[in-house]
XYZ file of C-alpha atoms in Angstrom:
610
model
C 8.419 -10.665 28.546
C 7.840 -10.007 32.104
C 6.047 -12.373 34.541
C 2.177 -11.657 35.415
C 1.682 -9.328 38.141
C -0.195 -10.209 41.172
C -3.755 -9.901 41.093
C -3.784 -7.822 43.998
C -2.045 -5.148 42.234
C -4.678 -4.919 39.453
C -7.526 -2.481 39.899
C -9.701 -3.167 36.862
C -9.324 -6.593 34.733
C -11.016 -6.508 31.360
C -10.788 -8.767 28.093
C -9.938 -5.604 26.147
C -8.334 -2.301 27.048
C -8.906 0.619 24.173
C -6.415 3.668 24.396
C -7.899 6.408 22.826
C -11.319 8.027 22.595
C -11.765 9.382 19.024
C -13.764 7.758 16.238
C -11.801 4.430 16.124
C -11.840 3.942 19.831
C -15.305 4.668 20.315
C -16.276 2.469 17.575
C -14.271 -0.393 19.029
C -16.010 0.076 22.334
C -19.208 0.116 20.632
C -18.438 -2.888 18.677
C -17.376 -5.033 21.199
C -19.979 -4.262 23.521
C -22.649 -5.386 20.805
C -20.388 -8.767 20.514
C -20.550 -9.224 24.332
C -16.935 -8.418 25.103
C -16.466 -6.112 27.935
C -13.927 -3.570 27.484
C -12.346 -0.606 29.277
C -11.469 2.852 27.173
C -8.921 5.240 28.376
C -8.663 8.811 26.777
C -6.076 11.461 27.908
C -8.303 14.403 26.993
C -11.211 15.265 29.287
C -13.738 15.153 26.415
C -14.268 14.138 23.011
C -12.726 16.304 20.278
C -13.383 20.040 20.368
C -12.414 20.139 16.841
C -14.974 19.785 13.848
C -12.157 17.259 12.419
C -13.416 14.950 9.589
C -16.874 14.966 8.813
C -17.574 12.658 5.530
C -18.729 9.333 6.643
C -19.051 7.023 3.569
C -21.422 4.460 2.654
C -19.178 1.611 3.848
C -18.789 3.359 7.267
C -22.573 3.832 7.405
C -23.030 0.226 6.754
C -21.132 -0.660 9.795
C -22.829 2.122 11.877
C -26.026 0.699 10.730
C -24.948 -2.750 11.876
C -24.641 -1.202 15.385
C -27.879 0.853 15.560
C -26.075 4.345 15.207
C -26.604 5.223 11.724
C -30.117 6.874 12.313
C -28.750 9.108 15.010
C -25.910 10.120 12.601
C -28.246 10.990 9.798
C -30.562 12.676 12.154
C -27.809 15.164 13.696
C -25.817 15.440 10.504
C -26.427 17.459 7.270
C -29.584 16.407 5.051
C -28.551 15.029 1.791
C -29.773 18.235 -0.136
C -27.028 20.023 1.704
C -24.020 17.643 0.992
C -23.721 16.615 -2.432
C -21.272 18.867 -4.174
C -17.810 20.447 -4.153
C -17.129 23.786 -5.355
C -14.078 25.810 -5.890
C -14.478 29.716 -5.767
C -11.905 32.547 -6.460
C -12.761 34.162 -3.219
C -15.677 35.132 -0.971
C -15.411 38.734 -1.333
C -13.166 41.226 -3.436
C -13.887 43.587 -6.326
C -11.341 42.426 -8.885
C -12.820 41.229 -12.376
C -11.762 37.608 -11.189
C -13.369 37.685 -7.830
C -16.308 35.972 -6.429
C -16.369 33.592 -9.368
C -16.945 29.797 -9.497
C -14.008 28.055 -10.740
C -15.585 24.632 -11.020
C -18.578 22.610 -9.373
C -18.923 18.815 -9.302
C -21.004 16.219 -7.497
C -19.162 14.578 -4.453
C -19.009 11.764 -2.112
C -22.089 10.276 -3.434
C -24.397 13.240 -3.778
C -25.840 15.042 -6.764
C -25.334 13.151 -10.090
C -23.235 10.483 -8.260
C -26.379 9.519 -6.090
C -27.516 6.670 -8.345
C -24.192 4.973 -8.734
C -23.667 4.782 -5.231
C -27.309 3.740 -4.295
C -26.548 0.810 -6.774
C -23.626 -0.061 -4.636
C -25.060 0.366 -0.892
C -28.388 0.753 0.970
C -26.731 3.364 3.196
C -26.024 6.952 1.724
C -22.949 9.059 2.980
C -23.289 11.120 6.174
C -21.896 14.452 6.923
C -21.071 15.078 10.619
C -18.057 16.673 12.107
C -16.206 14.629 14.716
C -17.114 17.482 17.323
C -20.594 16.405 16.807
C -20.060 12.707 16.022
C -17.767 11.694 18.711
C -20.014 12.740 21.431
C -22.918 10.795 19.978
C -20.841 7.670 19.789
C -19.549 8.143 23.263
C -23.298 8.302 24.249
C -23.993 4.969 22.564
C -20.942 3.424 24.078
C -21.710 4.383 27.649
C -25.110 3.346 27.531
C -23.828 -0.156 26.508
C -21.221 -0.207 28.825
C -21.844 2.260 31.790
C -18.735 3.050 33.811
C -16.382 1.468 30.895
C -15.036 4.852 29.325
C -12.638 6.909 31.473
C -11.681 10.195 29.641
C -9.238 12.348 31.234
C -7.103 9.093 31.863
C -3.831 8.760 30.308
C -1.866 5.469 29.444
C 1.820 5.491 30.926
C 3.091 2.191 30.309
C 2.366 -1.184 28.898
C 3.879 -4.589 30.401
C 3.070 -7.517 28.294
C 3.566 -11.221 29.417
C 2.539 -14.821 28.041
C -0.999 -14.247 29.402
C -2.059 -10.544 28.999
C -1.091 -7.064 29.390
C -0.724 -4.895 32.449
C -1.370 -1.243 31.590
C -0.364 1.767 33.931
C -3.097 4.720 33.591
C -2.997 8.179 35.116
C -6.124 9.335 36.511
C -5.646 13.088 35.355
C -9.030 13.989 36.945
C -8.119 13.158 40.345
C -6.659 15.829 42.677
C -3.513 13.758 43.441
C -3.373 12.305 39.737
C -3.074 8.924 41.273
C -2.038 6.088 39.041
C -3.804 2.342 38.810
C -3.130 -0.707 36.841
C -5.464 -2.306 34.310
C -5.185 -6.047 33.208
C -6.494 -7.148 29.856
C -5.910 -9.848 27.381
C -5.650 -7.541 24.504
C -5.012 -3.746 23.908
C -6.464 -1.786 21.083
C -4.194 1.242 20.265
C -6.631 3.988 19.165
C -4.331 6.928 20.507
C -3.331 8.480 17.170
C 0.092 7.215 17.704
C 0.553 9.283 20.671
C 1.899 6.633 23.030
C 1.382 3.093 22.169
C 3.575 3.098 18.807
C 6.380 4.499 20.530
C 6.088 2.352 23.740
C 6.133 -0.728 21.505
C 8.595 0.691 19.064
C 6.999 0.626 15.967
C 8.195 3.104 13.243
C 5.854 4.870 10.595
C 6.917 4.188 7.192
C 6.105 6.555 4.161
C 6.368 10.352 3.682
C 7.277 12.254 6.809
C 5.758 15.523 7.516
C 5.554 17.832 4.272
C 2.991 20.307 5.279
C 1.615 21.995 8.358
C -2.104 22.156 8.440
C -3.981 24.765 10.130
C -7.776 24.388 10.827
C -9.948 27.252 12.133
C -13.279 26.501 13.759
C -15.285 29.813 13.429
C -18.810 31.055 13.985
C -19.895 33.233 10.942
C -22.784 34.127 8.485
C -21.083 33.247 5.085
C -24.437 32.866 3.127
C -23.919 36.392 1.213
C -20.634 34.702 -0.196
C -21.232 31.052 -0.986
C -23.387 30.502 -4.274
C -24.550 27.139 -3.579
C -26.529 25.328 -0.937
C -25.576 21.883 -1.432
C -21.762 22.107 -1.329
C -20.367 20.010 1.409
C -16.959 21.695 0.797
C -16.005 25.023 -0.798
C -12.455 25.608 -1.839
C -11.379 29.087 -2.277
C -8.126 29.704 -4.470
C -7.700 33.632 -4.408
C -5.053 36.060 -5.870
C -3.467 37.999 -3.348
C -2.430 41.494 -3.764
C 1.062 40.230 -4.548
C -0.063 37.991 -7.370
C 0.232 34.497 -5.282
C -2.628 31.972 -5.643
C -3.545 31.300 -2.155
C -6.123 28.390 -0.990
C -8.357 27.954 1.863
C -11.258 25.327 2.515
C -14.649 26.587 3.694
C -16.608 23.732 5.084
C -19.826 24.184 6.632
C -20.591 22.328 9.824
C -23.989 23.056 10.913
C -25.162 22.278 13.322
C -28.528 23.582 13.314
C -28.789 24.741 9.566
C -26.790 23.401 6.848
C -25.230 24.454 3.433
C -24.627 27.995 3.008
C -26.634 29.036 6.296
C -24.554 27.030 8.458
C -23.746 28.724 11.763
C -20.246 27.062 12.097
C -17.390 26.356 9.565
C -14.047 24.790 9.566
C -11.562 26.944 7.570
C -8.627 24.930 6.368
C -5.287 25.996 4.995
C -1.779 24.657 4.802
C 1.788 25.858 4.938
C 5.216 24.294 4.125
C 7.224 23.195 6.877
C 10.411 25.658 7.353
C 8.505 28.507 5.560
C 7.900 32.019 7.487
C 5.128 31.356 9.851
C 4.354 27.364 9.410
C 4.227 25.969 12.835
C 4.653 28.958 14.770
C 2.066 31.489 13.431
C 0.310 33.076 16.262
C -3.399 32.947 16.193
C -3.703 36.721 15.311
C -1.635 36.182 12.274
C -3.580 33.143 11.134
C -6.779 34.982 11.365
C -5.413 37.809 9.158
C -4.091 35.571 6.602
C -7.243 33.600 6.331
C -9.251 36.872 6.124
C -7.110 37.911 3.178
C -7.194 34.591 1.331
C -11.213 34.602 1.647
C -11.202 38.507 0.968
C -13.553 38.999 3.329
C -14.684 42.519 3.918
C -13.196 44.289 6.996
C -16.241 44.572 8.864
C -17.740 41.126 8.263
C -17.838 39.248 11.647
C -16.234 36.327 12.021
C -16.002 34.785 15.799
C -13.315 32.329 16.046
C -13.898 29.411 18.247
C -10.552 27.657 18.162
C -7.178 27.071 16.076
C -5.571 23.675 15.578
C -2.257 22.845 13.894
C -1.268 19.491 13.011
C 1.753 18.028 10.790
C 0.653 16.291 7.700
C 2.315 13.273 6.484
C 1.649 10.174 4.687
C 2.589 7.310 6.596
C 1.757 3.616 7.473
C 2.802 1.815 10.599
C 5.364 -0.886 9.912
C 3.264 -3.476 12.033
C -0.389 -3.204 12.960
C -0.050 -5.926 15.687
C 2.573 -6.616 18.171
C 2.061 -9.396 20.462
C -1.332 -8.543 22.322
C -1.375 -5.141 21.035
C -3.454 -3.799 17.682
C -3.034 -0.530 16.109
C -6.109 1.158 14.685
C -6.999 4.626 13.046
C -4.496 7.340 13.056
C -2.221 4.991 15.326
C -1.749 2.839 12.362
C -1.952 5.324 9.187
C -1.760 9.073 8.938
C -2.302 11.006 5.646
C -3.933 14.590 4.433
C -7.698 14.948 4.658
C -7.962 14.792 0.866
C -10.807 12.266 -0.224
C -12.370 12.231 3.406
C -10.579 8.563 3.966
C -9.018 8.953 7.058
C -11.753 8.429 9.874
C -13.741 6.025 7.485
C -10.571 3.809 7.381
C -10.132 4.056 11.188
C -13.826 3.062 12.072
C -13.345 0.102 9.622
C -10.378 -1.144 10.915
C -11.920 -1.247 14.513
C -14.840 -3.038 13.064
C -12.641 -5.783 11.232
C -10.656 -6.242 14.555
C -13.705 -6.305 17.235
C -15.460 -9.374 15.693
C -12.221 -11.274 15.445
C -11.197 -10.523 19.259
C -14.850 -11.474 20.262
C -14.581 -14.971 18.744
C -10.848 -15.674 20.196
C -12.077 -14.423 23.554
C -15.243 -16.872 23.384
C -13.090 -19.759 22.049
C -15.082 -19.933 18.876
C -11.879 -19.037 16.692
C -8.028 -19.445 16.808
C -5.259 -17.243 17.903
C -4.322 -17.559 14.423
C -7.330 -15.329 13.215
C -5.821 -12.285 14.886
C -3.046 -12.454 12.603
C -5.578 -11.498 9.822
C -6.165 -8.188 11.138
C -2.906 -6.799 9.956
C -2.635 -9.119 6.815
C -6.207 -7.733 5.651
C -5.916 -3.885 6.900
C -2.546 -2.887 6.299
C -2.882 -3.033 2.544
C -6.101 -1.170 2.498
C -4.256 1.478 4.578
C -1.535 1.780 2.196
C -3.584 2.292 -0.662
C -5.576 4.805 1.207
C -2.618 6.620 2.382
C -1.121 6.737 -1.278
C -4.296 8.100 -2.706
C -4.525 10.552 -0.070
C -1.318 12.049 -0.718
C -1.362 11.916 -4.445
C -4.943 13.541 -4.350
C -3.695 16.367 -2.321
C -1.210 17.532 -4.832
C -3.846 16.810 -7.672
C -5.959 19.267 -6.187
C -3.764 22.121 -6.615
C -2.479 21.017 -10.033
C -5.448 22.976 -11.666
C -3.141 26.231 -10.918
C -1.519 25.397 -14.412
C -4.644 25.792 -16.241
C -5.149 29.192 -14.872
C -1.963 30.497 -16.486
C -1.111 31.825 -12.836
C 2.891 31.366 -12.030
C 4.065 31.147 -8.676
C 6.898 33.772 -8.411
C 5.539 35.847 -11.550
C 5.324 39.503 -11.346
C 1.701 40.247 -10.101
C 0.805 42.117 -13.346
C 1.068 38.951 -15.067
C -0.731 36.719 -12.720
C -3.731 39.417 -12.595
C -3.846 39.452 -16.307
C -4.060 35.812 -16.560
C -6.960 35.618 -13.857
C -8.653 38.556 -15.792
C -8.522 36.629 -19.010
C -9.551 33.550 -17.690
C -12.946 35.167 -16.742
C -13.354 37.337 -19.870
C -16.214 37.121 -22.210
C -13.998 36.365 -25.255
C -13.201 33.238 -27.389
C -9.773 33.291 -25.528
C -11.580 33.099 -22.098
C -13.916 30.506 -23.299
C -10.931 28.575 -24.112
C -9.110 29.025 -20.834
C -12.328 28.097 -19.014
C -12.633 25.048 -21.147
C -9.221 23.845 -20.345
C -9.444 24.511 -16.717
C -12.563 22.137 -16.378
C -10.187 19.510 -17.803
C -7.848 19.897 -15.125
C -10.717 20.127 -12.593
C -12.264 16.988 -13.732
C -9.118 14.818 -12.637
C -10.401 15.885 -9.154
C -12.888 12.959 -9.577
C -10.109 10.732 -8.010
C -10.662 12.582 -4.811
C -14.660 13.201 -4.752
C -16.031 10.077 -6.662
C -13.431 7.105 -5.705
C -16.417 4.664 -4.925
C -14.034 1.886 -5.979
C -11.558 2.971 -3.429
C -14.273 3.274 -0.754
C -15.883 -0.395 -1.362
C -13.618 -2.239 -3.939
C -10.984 -3.529 -1.556
C -10.639 -7.265 -1.087
C -9.174 -9.360 1.569
C -8.657 -12.640 -0.458
C -4.515 -12.388 -0.491
C -4.591 -12.649 3.286
C -5.447 -16.318 3.490
C -8.342 -16.317 5.698
C -11.086 -16.778 2.961
C -11.601 -19.878 0.775
C -11.083 -19.084 -2.834
C -13.066 -20.286 -5.340
C -10.805 -19.968 -8.389
C -12.690 -17.544 -10.298
C -10.942 -14.628 -11.803
C -11.419 -11.061 -10.220
C -13.336 -8.370 -12.042
C -11.229 -5.728 -13.579
C -9.850 -3.291 -11.421
C -10.161 0.633 -12.167
C -6.710 2.102 -11.383
C -8.392 5.350 -10.539
C -10.567 3.718 -7.922
C -13.815 5.333 -9.380
C -15.619 2.215 -10.562
C -16.814 -0.428 -8.207
C -17.932 -3.658 -9.604
C -19.501 -5.638 -6.935
C -18.557 -9.599 -7.018
C -19.481 -12.075 -4.567
C -16.038 -13.619 -4.944
C -14.374 -14.896 -1.555
C -12.560 -11.820 0.084
C -14.903 -9.137 -1.421
C -17.375 -7.249 0.221
C -20.877 -8.950 -0.015
C -22.702 -7.033 -2.925
C -25.484 -5.071 -2.090
C -29.002 -6.055 -3.566
C -32.466 -5.679 -2.335
C -34.327 -8.966 -1.451
C -38.003 -9.664 -0.211
C -38.431 -11.058 3.107
C -41.919 -11.702 4.620
C -43.544 -8.822 2.222
C -40.689 -6.465 3.410
C -37.656 -5.041 1.299
C -34.406 -5.823 3.075
C -30.822 -5.079 1.841
C -28.299 -7.831 1.810
C -25.943 -6.033 4.347
C -28.929 -5.996 6.901
C -29.400 -9.850 7.049
C -27.076 -10.508 9.929
C -29.169 -10.661 12.855
C -26.601 -10.008 15.326
C -23.108 -8.696 15.476
C -20.666 -11.744 15.321
C -23.000 -13.779 13.177
C -21.915 -15.550 9.814
C -24.550 -15.365 7.131
C -25.470 -17.932 4.410
C -27.355 -17.356 1.276
C -28.088 -20.386 -0.373
C -29.875 -20.815 -4.123
C -33.402 -22.085 -4.539
C -32.266 -25.723 -4.250
C -30.310 -24.803 -1.135
C -32.161 -26.880 1.542
C -29.087 -29.348 2.345
C -26.933 -25.892 2.781
C -29.742 -24.758 5.455
C -29.562 -28.033 7.339
C -25.966 -28.053 7.549
C -26.022 -24.484 8.769
C -28.530 -25.173 11.545
C -26.440 -28.357 12.598
C -23.038 -26.595 12.569
C -24.380 -23.510 14.451
C -25.343 -25.989 17.252
C -22.033 -27.864 17.440
C -19.773 -25.119 16.872
C -21.593 -22.546 19.045
C -21.892 -19.954 16.413
C -24.723 -18.121 15.041
C -25.514 -18.676 11.120
C -28.236 -16.722 9.478
C -29.213 -18.997 6.664
C -31.451 -18.121 4.005
C -32.471 -19.643 0.621
C -33.106 -17.266 -2.170
C -35.725 -18.162 -4.678
C -39.274 -17.974 -5.707
C -40.424 -20.242 -2.598
C -37.309 -19.324 -0.522
C -37.201 -17.706 2.667
C -36.020 -14.511 0.517
C -36.969 -13.432 -2.898
C -35.021 -11.747 -5.537
C -37.631 -9.791 -7.135
C -35.642 -7.473 -9.365
C -32.927 -10.323 -10.388
C -30.171 -8.110 -9.031
C -28.617 -10.838 -6.414
C -29.024 -13.452 -8.913
C -26.687 -11.512 -11.188
C -24.310 -10.687 -8.811
C -23.873 -13.968 -6.629
C -21.999 -15.820 -9.343
C -23.531 -19.482 -8.705
C -26.549 -21.142 -9.518
C -29.435 -22.468 -7.771
C -27.472 -25.159 -6.285
C -24.694 -22.812 -5.107
C -24.010 -20.719 -1.950
C -22.418 -17.621 -0.556
C -20.920 -17.835 3.076
C -20.317 -14.199 4.634
C -17.971 -13.186 7.617
C -19.504 -11.190 10.664
C -17.817 -8.040 8.848
C -19.738 -8.402 5.743
C -17.131 -9.869 3.636
C -17.493 -13.014 1.668
C -15.822 -16.079 3.188
C -16.784 -18.729 0.855
C -18.795 -19.510 -2.376
C -19.682 -22.669 -4.097
C -20.745 -22.079 -7.671
C -22.832 -25.037 -8.016
C -23.873 -28.001 -6.474
C -21.773 -29.720 -3.567
C -22.340 -33.460 -2.843
C -21.975 -33.020 0.764
C -22.388 -29.382 2.322
C -21.934 -30.220 5.714
C -18.044 -30.960 5.577
C -17.755 -28.024 2.809
C -19.290 -25.483 5.205
C -17.457 -26.403 8.263
C -14.028 -26.519 6.318
C -14.870 -23.080 5.175
C -16.007 -21.886 8.774
C -12.742 -23.084 10.194
C -10.748 -21.155 7.964
C -12.926 -17.992 8.731
C -12.087 -18.557 12.146
C -8.244 -19.254 11.947
C -8.631 -22.787 12.806
C -7.874 -24.300 9.560
C -6.244 -23.102 5.995
C -7.945 -23.250 2.711
C -6.727 -25.931 0.341
C -3.732 -25.029 -1.889
C -2.408 -22.492 0.643
């Protein structure tokens, strides 16, 4: 490492430099501001994304955004619940063949429709649907309101130089006429740059499946309402049989922004090509538009205005390291995968949230430097699982082709006959459609994976206090989410009563960075210990007893069933909403027990047995 630069060479000094102004970087800026940490964000583009990009925000992400007072704006600007509850497969939008304009399959998706009750039992926050083209400006507004002058768009990171006390970044101001450069000094760097710069500068390789598809997105304005049969489809997937007998696929995703569902004014059209095939990465725009119109079988005279076309390589990779010295990778800089399952943006936002509170406590001196090691230990396994599932889900979504009888490369006459038979009003047609539904039902691993979204745990990373209880059974499909208050798990959701008002457990943290203690009905000693330790350790601890005469009442018994301890026990929760420690019954001396747990959670100690 080099020696520190002279202070006179530095134009800006901040505790944290954020590189990248997408969803992950903007979330990091918001979270750090709320935690009282000054940051500077630099983004090489002049604005937030002009592409709709990702759009589904799952319940866990919405819990985070609610914690930072952003969720209500997202719900208001996004799709109403009645317009984002299903996924639908169609044989085409237009066309007049016997198999055109048919519904291949329809299912509830992402917490909507028939899934709503199951998701509501797991979180107070329903999912949201708002494309990044509109989400990112919303996040930027909030970030700039909380940290005026701290977000520099059209500024590009050129170099990083780390030494024993911090990092010096060289930044190019692309908005200035002479494109001047200046230096920024920071204690830590968050790389939210999509892997464009920092991973290369720090020599961090991506591991996994390299580029295996070229993805092409079109952002269009069109009236598709005459062709879309349902108003609640968050995604319409078209799989049409072309004139040459090839089954072609294209996603048709409503993007609002003023009307939603089938009456959306704007849409994302998505399709992919294998690398190296004719017209994969180098298709010109005119050819792309013709291909999409052909796949959708749009009438020649139906207007469709193309706002933009983007191309990007699809891979399934995870960074070998999420931390290198004082630099931390989040979002696409740390993991990249197909959009199947709506996992990418959500995982990136959750990365930033996991990291921000740890940086804040370390910078404040209330946590040890070792706490920052927990970021990679906790988040990399989650990212690995997400990438594996997204890649598998992508190929699982096209497995239904086998049930249609269509064979790629077969004579067009054969494939047309198979699709005609599929929709025939005969016993054979009914059998084929029944088999097709069986294939499509496996796609629930993409549209109903609540266990994958919520069920990850951090217990193995070593920064929580194990209570020796066995974990609940896991669902290998990631569909079922069994809530538990075991250390390392997400705090279970339950509704409690506080001062005659209903409050969800995840809304009991009164401020970012605060710990939460939920004691049983006989928990006075825990409350006293929390009050004393908060003052002595300079921490914020929101402490409540839950019981008939407590600060909180469990009126429906849900929390009592989920907490796993008796009325003498306690659950201690980290600032990110994950359980740090649990005592199942009476503790002879709560104060040292709670202090030991907090020391583990702050990287100042290790749990017994590790």
